[in-house]
Short mmCIF file of C-alpha atoms in Angstrom, two decimals:
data_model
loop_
_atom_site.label_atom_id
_atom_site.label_comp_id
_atom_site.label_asym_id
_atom_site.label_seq_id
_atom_site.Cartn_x
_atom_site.Cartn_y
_atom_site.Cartn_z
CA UNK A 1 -81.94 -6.31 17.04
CA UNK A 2 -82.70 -5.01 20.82
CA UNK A 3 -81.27 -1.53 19.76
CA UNK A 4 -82.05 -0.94 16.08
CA UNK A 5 -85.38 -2.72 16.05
CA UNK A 6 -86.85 -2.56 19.62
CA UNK A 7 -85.13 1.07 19.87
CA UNK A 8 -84.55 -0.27 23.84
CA UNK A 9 -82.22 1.78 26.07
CA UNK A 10 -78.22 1.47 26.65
CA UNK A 11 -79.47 -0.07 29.81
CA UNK A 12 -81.39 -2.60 28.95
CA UNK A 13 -79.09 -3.71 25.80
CA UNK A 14 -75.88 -3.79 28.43
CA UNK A 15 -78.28 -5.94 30.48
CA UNK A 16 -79.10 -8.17 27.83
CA UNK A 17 -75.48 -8.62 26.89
CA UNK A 18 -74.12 -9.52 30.20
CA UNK A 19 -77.13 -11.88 30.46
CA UNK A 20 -75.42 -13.59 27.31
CA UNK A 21 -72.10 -13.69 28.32
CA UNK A 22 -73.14 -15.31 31.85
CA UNK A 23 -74.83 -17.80 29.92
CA UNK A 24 -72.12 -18.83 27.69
CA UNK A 25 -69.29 -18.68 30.09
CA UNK A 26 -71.21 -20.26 33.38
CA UNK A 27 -73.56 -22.43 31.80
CA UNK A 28 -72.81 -23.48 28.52
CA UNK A 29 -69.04 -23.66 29.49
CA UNK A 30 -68.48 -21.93 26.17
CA UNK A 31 -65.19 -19.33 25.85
CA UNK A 32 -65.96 -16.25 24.51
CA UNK A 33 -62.09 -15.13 24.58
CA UNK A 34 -62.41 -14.34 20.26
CA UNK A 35 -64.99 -12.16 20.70
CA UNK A 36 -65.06 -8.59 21.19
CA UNK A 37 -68.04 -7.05 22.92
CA UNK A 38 -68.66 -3.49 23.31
CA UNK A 39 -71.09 -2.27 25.89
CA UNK A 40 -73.88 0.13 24.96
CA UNK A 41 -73.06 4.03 26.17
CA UNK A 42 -75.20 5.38 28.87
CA UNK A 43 -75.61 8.76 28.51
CA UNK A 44 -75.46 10.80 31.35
CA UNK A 45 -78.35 12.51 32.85
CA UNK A 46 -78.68 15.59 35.06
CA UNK A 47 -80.20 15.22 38.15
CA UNK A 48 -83.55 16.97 38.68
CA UNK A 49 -83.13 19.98 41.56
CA UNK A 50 -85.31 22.21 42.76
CA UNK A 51 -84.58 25.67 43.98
CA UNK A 52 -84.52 26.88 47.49
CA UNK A 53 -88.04 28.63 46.80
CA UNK A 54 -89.66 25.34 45.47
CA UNK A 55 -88.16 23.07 48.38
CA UNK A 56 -89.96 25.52 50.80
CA UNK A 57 -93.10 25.17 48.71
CA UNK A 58 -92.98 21.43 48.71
CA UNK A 59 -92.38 21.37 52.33
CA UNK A 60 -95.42 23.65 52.65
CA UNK A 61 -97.37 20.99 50.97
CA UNK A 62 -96.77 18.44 53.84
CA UNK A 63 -98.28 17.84 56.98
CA UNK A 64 -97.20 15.60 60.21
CA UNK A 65 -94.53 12.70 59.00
CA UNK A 66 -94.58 13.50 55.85
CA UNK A 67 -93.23 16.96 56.30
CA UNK A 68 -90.43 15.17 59.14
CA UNK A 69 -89.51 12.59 56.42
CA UNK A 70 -88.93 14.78 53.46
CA UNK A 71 -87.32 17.61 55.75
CA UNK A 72 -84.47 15.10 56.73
CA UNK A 73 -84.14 14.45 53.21
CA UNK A 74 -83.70 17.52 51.84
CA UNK A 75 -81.72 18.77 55.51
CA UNK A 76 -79.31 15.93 55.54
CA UNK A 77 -79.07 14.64 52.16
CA UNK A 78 -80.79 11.27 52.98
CA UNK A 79 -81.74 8.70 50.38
CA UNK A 80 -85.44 7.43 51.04
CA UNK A 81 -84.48 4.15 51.60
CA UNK A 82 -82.07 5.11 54.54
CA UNK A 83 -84.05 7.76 56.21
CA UNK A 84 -87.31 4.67 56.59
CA UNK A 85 -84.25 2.79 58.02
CA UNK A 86 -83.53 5.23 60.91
CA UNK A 87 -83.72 3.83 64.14
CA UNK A 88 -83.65 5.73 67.47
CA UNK A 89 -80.07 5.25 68.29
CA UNK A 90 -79.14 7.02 65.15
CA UNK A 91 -80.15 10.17 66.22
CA UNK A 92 -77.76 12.15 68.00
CA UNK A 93 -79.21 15.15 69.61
CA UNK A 94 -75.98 15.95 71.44
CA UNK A 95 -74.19 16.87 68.31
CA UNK A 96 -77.10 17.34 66.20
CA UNK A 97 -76.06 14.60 63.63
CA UNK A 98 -77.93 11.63 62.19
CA UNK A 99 -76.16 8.54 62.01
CA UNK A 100 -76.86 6.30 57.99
CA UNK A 101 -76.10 2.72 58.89
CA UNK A 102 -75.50 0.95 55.95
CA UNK A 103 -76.08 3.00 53.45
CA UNK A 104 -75.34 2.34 49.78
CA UNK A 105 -72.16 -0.13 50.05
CA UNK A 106 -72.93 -1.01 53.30
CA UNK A 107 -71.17 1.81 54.46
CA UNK A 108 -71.81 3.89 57.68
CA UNK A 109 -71.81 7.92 57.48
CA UNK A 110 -73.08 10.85 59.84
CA UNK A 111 -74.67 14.08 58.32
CA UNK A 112 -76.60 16.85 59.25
CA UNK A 113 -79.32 16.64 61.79
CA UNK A 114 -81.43 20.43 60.93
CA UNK A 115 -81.75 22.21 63.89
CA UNK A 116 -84.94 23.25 62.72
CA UNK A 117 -86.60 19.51 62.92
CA UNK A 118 -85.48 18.76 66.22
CA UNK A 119 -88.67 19.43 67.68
CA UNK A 120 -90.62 17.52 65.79
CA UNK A 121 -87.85 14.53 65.80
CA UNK A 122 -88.03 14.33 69.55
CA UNK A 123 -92.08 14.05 68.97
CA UNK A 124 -91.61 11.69 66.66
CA UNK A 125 -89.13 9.48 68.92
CA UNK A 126 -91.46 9.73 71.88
CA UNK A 127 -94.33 8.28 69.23
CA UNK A 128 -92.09 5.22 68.80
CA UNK A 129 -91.68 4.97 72.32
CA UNK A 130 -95.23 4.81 72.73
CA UNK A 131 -96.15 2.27 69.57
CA UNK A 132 -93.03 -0.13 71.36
CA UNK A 133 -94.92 -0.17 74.69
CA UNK A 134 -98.41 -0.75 72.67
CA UNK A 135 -96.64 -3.89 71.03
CA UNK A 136 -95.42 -4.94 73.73
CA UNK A 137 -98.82 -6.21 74.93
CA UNK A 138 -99.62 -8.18 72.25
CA UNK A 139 -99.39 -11.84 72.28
CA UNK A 140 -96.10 -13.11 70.28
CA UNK A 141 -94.84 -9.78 69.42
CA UNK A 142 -90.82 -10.16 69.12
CA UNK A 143 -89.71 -6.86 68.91
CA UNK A 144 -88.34 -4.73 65.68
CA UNK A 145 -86.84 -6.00 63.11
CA UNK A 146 -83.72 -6.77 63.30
CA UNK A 147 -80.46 -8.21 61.59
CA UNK A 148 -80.78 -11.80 62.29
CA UNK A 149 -76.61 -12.02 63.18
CA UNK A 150 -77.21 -8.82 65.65
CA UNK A 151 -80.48 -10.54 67.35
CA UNK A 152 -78.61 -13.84 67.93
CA UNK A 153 -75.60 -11.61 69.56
CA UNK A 154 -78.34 -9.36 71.66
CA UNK A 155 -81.08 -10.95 72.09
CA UNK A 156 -83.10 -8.09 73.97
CA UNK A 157 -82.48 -5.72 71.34
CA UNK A 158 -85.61 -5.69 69.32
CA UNK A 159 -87.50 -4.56 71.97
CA UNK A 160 -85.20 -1.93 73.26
CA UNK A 161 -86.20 1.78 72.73
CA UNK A 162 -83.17 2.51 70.88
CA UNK A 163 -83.41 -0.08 68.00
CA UNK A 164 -87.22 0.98 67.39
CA UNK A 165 -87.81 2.61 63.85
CA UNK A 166 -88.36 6.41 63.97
CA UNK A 167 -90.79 5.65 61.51
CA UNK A 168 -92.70 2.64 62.08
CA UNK A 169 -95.48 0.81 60.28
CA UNK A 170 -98.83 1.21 60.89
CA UNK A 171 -98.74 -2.00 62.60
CA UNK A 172 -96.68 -5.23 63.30
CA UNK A 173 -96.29 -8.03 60.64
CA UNK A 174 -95.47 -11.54 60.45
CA UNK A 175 -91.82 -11.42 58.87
CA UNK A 176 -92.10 -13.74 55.95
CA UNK A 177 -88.85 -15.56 57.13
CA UNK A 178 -89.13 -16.22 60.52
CA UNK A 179 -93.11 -16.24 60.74
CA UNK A 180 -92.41 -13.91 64.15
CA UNK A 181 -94.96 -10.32 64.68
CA UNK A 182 -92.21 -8.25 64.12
CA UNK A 183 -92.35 -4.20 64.02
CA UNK A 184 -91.05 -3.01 60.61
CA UNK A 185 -90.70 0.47 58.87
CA UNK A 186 -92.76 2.31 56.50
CA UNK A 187 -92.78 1.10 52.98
CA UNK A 188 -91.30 3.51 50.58
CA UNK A 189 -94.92 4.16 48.46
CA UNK A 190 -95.98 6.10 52.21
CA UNK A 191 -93.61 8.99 51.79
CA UNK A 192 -93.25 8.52 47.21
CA UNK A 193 -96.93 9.61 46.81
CA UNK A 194 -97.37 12.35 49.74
CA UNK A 195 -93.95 14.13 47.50
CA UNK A 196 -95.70 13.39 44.25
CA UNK A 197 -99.40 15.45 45.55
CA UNK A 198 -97.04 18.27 47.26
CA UNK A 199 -95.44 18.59 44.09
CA UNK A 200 -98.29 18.71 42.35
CA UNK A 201 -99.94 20.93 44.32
CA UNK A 202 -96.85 23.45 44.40
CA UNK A 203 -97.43 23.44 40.54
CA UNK A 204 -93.87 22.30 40.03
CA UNK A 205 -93.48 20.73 36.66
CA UNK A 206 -90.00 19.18 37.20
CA UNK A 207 -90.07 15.47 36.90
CA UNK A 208 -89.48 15.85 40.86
CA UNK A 209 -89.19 12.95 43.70
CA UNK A 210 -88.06 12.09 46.81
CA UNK A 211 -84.59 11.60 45.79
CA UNK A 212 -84.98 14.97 44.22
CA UNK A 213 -84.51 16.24 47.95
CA UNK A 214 -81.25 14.83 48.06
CA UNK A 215 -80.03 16.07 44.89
CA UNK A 216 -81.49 19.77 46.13
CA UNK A 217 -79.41 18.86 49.45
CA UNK A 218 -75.96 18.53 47.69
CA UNK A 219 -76.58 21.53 44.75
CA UNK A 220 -77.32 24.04 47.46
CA UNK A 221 -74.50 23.31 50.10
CA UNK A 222 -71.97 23.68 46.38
CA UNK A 223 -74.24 27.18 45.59
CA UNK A 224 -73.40 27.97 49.82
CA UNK A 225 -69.52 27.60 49.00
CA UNK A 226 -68.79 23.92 50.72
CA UNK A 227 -66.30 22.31 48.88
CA UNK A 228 -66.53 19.13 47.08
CA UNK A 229 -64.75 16.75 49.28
CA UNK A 230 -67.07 17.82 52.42
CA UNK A 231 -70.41 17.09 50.36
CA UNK A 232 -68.51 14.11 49.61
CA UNK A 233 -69.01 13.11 53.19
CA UNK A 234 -72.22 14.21 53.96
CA UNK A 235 -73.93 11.83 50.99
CA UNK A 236 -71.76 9.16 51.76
CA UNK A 237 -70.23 9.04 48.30
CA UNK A 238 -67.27 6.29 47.37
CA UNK A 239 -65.91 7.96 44.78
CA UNK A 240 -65.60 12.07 44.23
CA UNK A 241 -66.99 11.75 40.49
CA UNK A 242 -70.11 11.14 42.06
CA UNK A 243 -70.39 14.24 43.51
CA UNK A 244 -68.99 16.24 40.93
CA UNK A 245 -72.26 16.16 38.64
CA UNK A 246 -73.50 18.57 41.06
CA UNK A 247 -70.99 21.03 39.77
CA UNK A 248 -72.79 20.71 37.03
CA UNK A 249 -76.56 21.74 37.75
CA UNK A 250 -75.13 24.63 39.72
CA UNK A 251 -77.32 27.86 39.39
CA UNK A 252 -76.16 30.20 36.42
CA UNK A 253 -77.14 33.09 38.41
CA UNK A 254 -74.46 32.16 40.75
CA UNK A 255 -72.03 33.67 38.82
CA UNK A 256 -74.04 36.53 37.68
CA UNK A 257 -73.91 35.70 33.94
CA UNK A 258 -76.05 37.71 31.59
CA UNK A 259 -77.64 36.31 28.52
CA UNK A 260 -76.66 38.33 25.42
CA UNK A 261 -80.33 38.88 24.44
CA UNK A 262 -80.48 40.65 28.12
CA UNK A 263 -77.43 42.98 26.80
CA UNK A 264 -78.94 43.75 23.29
CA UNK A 265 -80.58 47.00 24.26
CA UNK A 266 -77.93 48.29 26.31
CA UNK A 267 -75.21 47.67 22.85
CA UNK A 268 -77.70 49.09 20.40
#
């Protein structure tokens, strides 16, 4: 019914199914060991890169954080979610690496900090320096936020330079657990629409976002000649079949191939 008559995706049917079997095998207590399900195929998809030429016109389209945020996306491979999570301590200038702390699978990874940003990443550090000691004058404000396991084992964290977000929010909230003025990151919508306008103004019409950075990231160190197992690393994937899609949205001009309706004249 979902698939023939609502027409939904392989997704959503998969979804549906599991919801099902949870239902009959944790609630209803029923065994479903006569039955034979078979899942929905998910097609694969292509991720959405953009050349070299349309990352710099992007770029060119942002201004102030907006430009930082996206340029460590694109220059270290970031997902969006883990470059609002950056905290001061994960930037090491020494070796020119940023430090992902628990990225996807709660995993921990360094990658590339551009040499080009550093500049503007040691402005931006010195502008959390100065929101922490604005904070800090305001009654009942507890510091960033924190995990609560880490805040019970250092107490004095939160309010320590090097656990302040290199990308704050505008202002301290009330954290809707604790009820305590915490400092928190930007929400994800800050950087999502200043991409979408850039894009837009760029007159890209690639279904582009800011995970299209990363995907850019990992297709261009391939096109460079890295191999697989390095870009591996850098985007902090589990297992190598992840990566390899990039293989597959490699530039055709990379290996100089002609089409044959560029070769008619010349065989005529």
């Amino acid at each position: 019914n979902l698939a023939v008559e609502r027409k939904v995706s392989a997704s959503t049917q998969n979804q549906a199914l599991n919801a099902l079997i949870f239902l009959y095998k944790k609630v209803l207590k029923i065994p479903l060991d006569n039955f034979d399900f078979k899942k929905a195929r998910i097609g694969k998809r292509l991720p959405v890169v953009l050349s070299r030429d349309e990352i710099h016109k992007v770029l060119s389209n942002l201004q102030g954080e907006f430009h930082l945020m996206a340029s460590i996306l694109y220059g270290g491979g970031l997902r969006l979610s883990e470059c609002l999570n950056l905290r001061v301590a994960d930037i090491d200038f020494g070796l020119n690496e940023i430090i992902v702390r628990g990225g996807k699978g709660d995993n921990d990874r360094r990658t590339i900090l551009p040499n080009l940003i550093v500049h503007q990443l040691n402005r931006q550090v010195e502008k959390a320096r100065l929101r922490l000691e604005e904070n800090m004058l305001l009654i009942g404000f507890k510091g960033a936020s924190i995990p609560e396991a880490l805040e019970r084992k250092y107490p004095n964290a939160p309010k320590e330079l090097a656990w302040q977000y290199i990308f704050p929010a505008r202002k301290p909230a009330r954290d809707p657990r604790s009820g305590r003025l915490k400092q928190h990151y930007r929400h994800e919508s800050f950087l999502q629409k200043a991409v979408k306008n850039a894009v837009r103004k760029s007159q890209i019409t690639k279904n582009a976002s800011c995970h299209t950075f990363r995907h850019s990231f990992a297709t261009h160190l391939l096109e460079d000649g890295y191999d697989i197992r390095t870009v591996q690393e850098l985007l902090g994937h589990k297992d190598v079949r992840s990566t390899m899609i990039y293989t597959h949205v490699l530039s055709i001009n990379k290996y100089n191939i002609q089409s044959p309706l560029d070769t008619w004249d010349s065989r005529s």
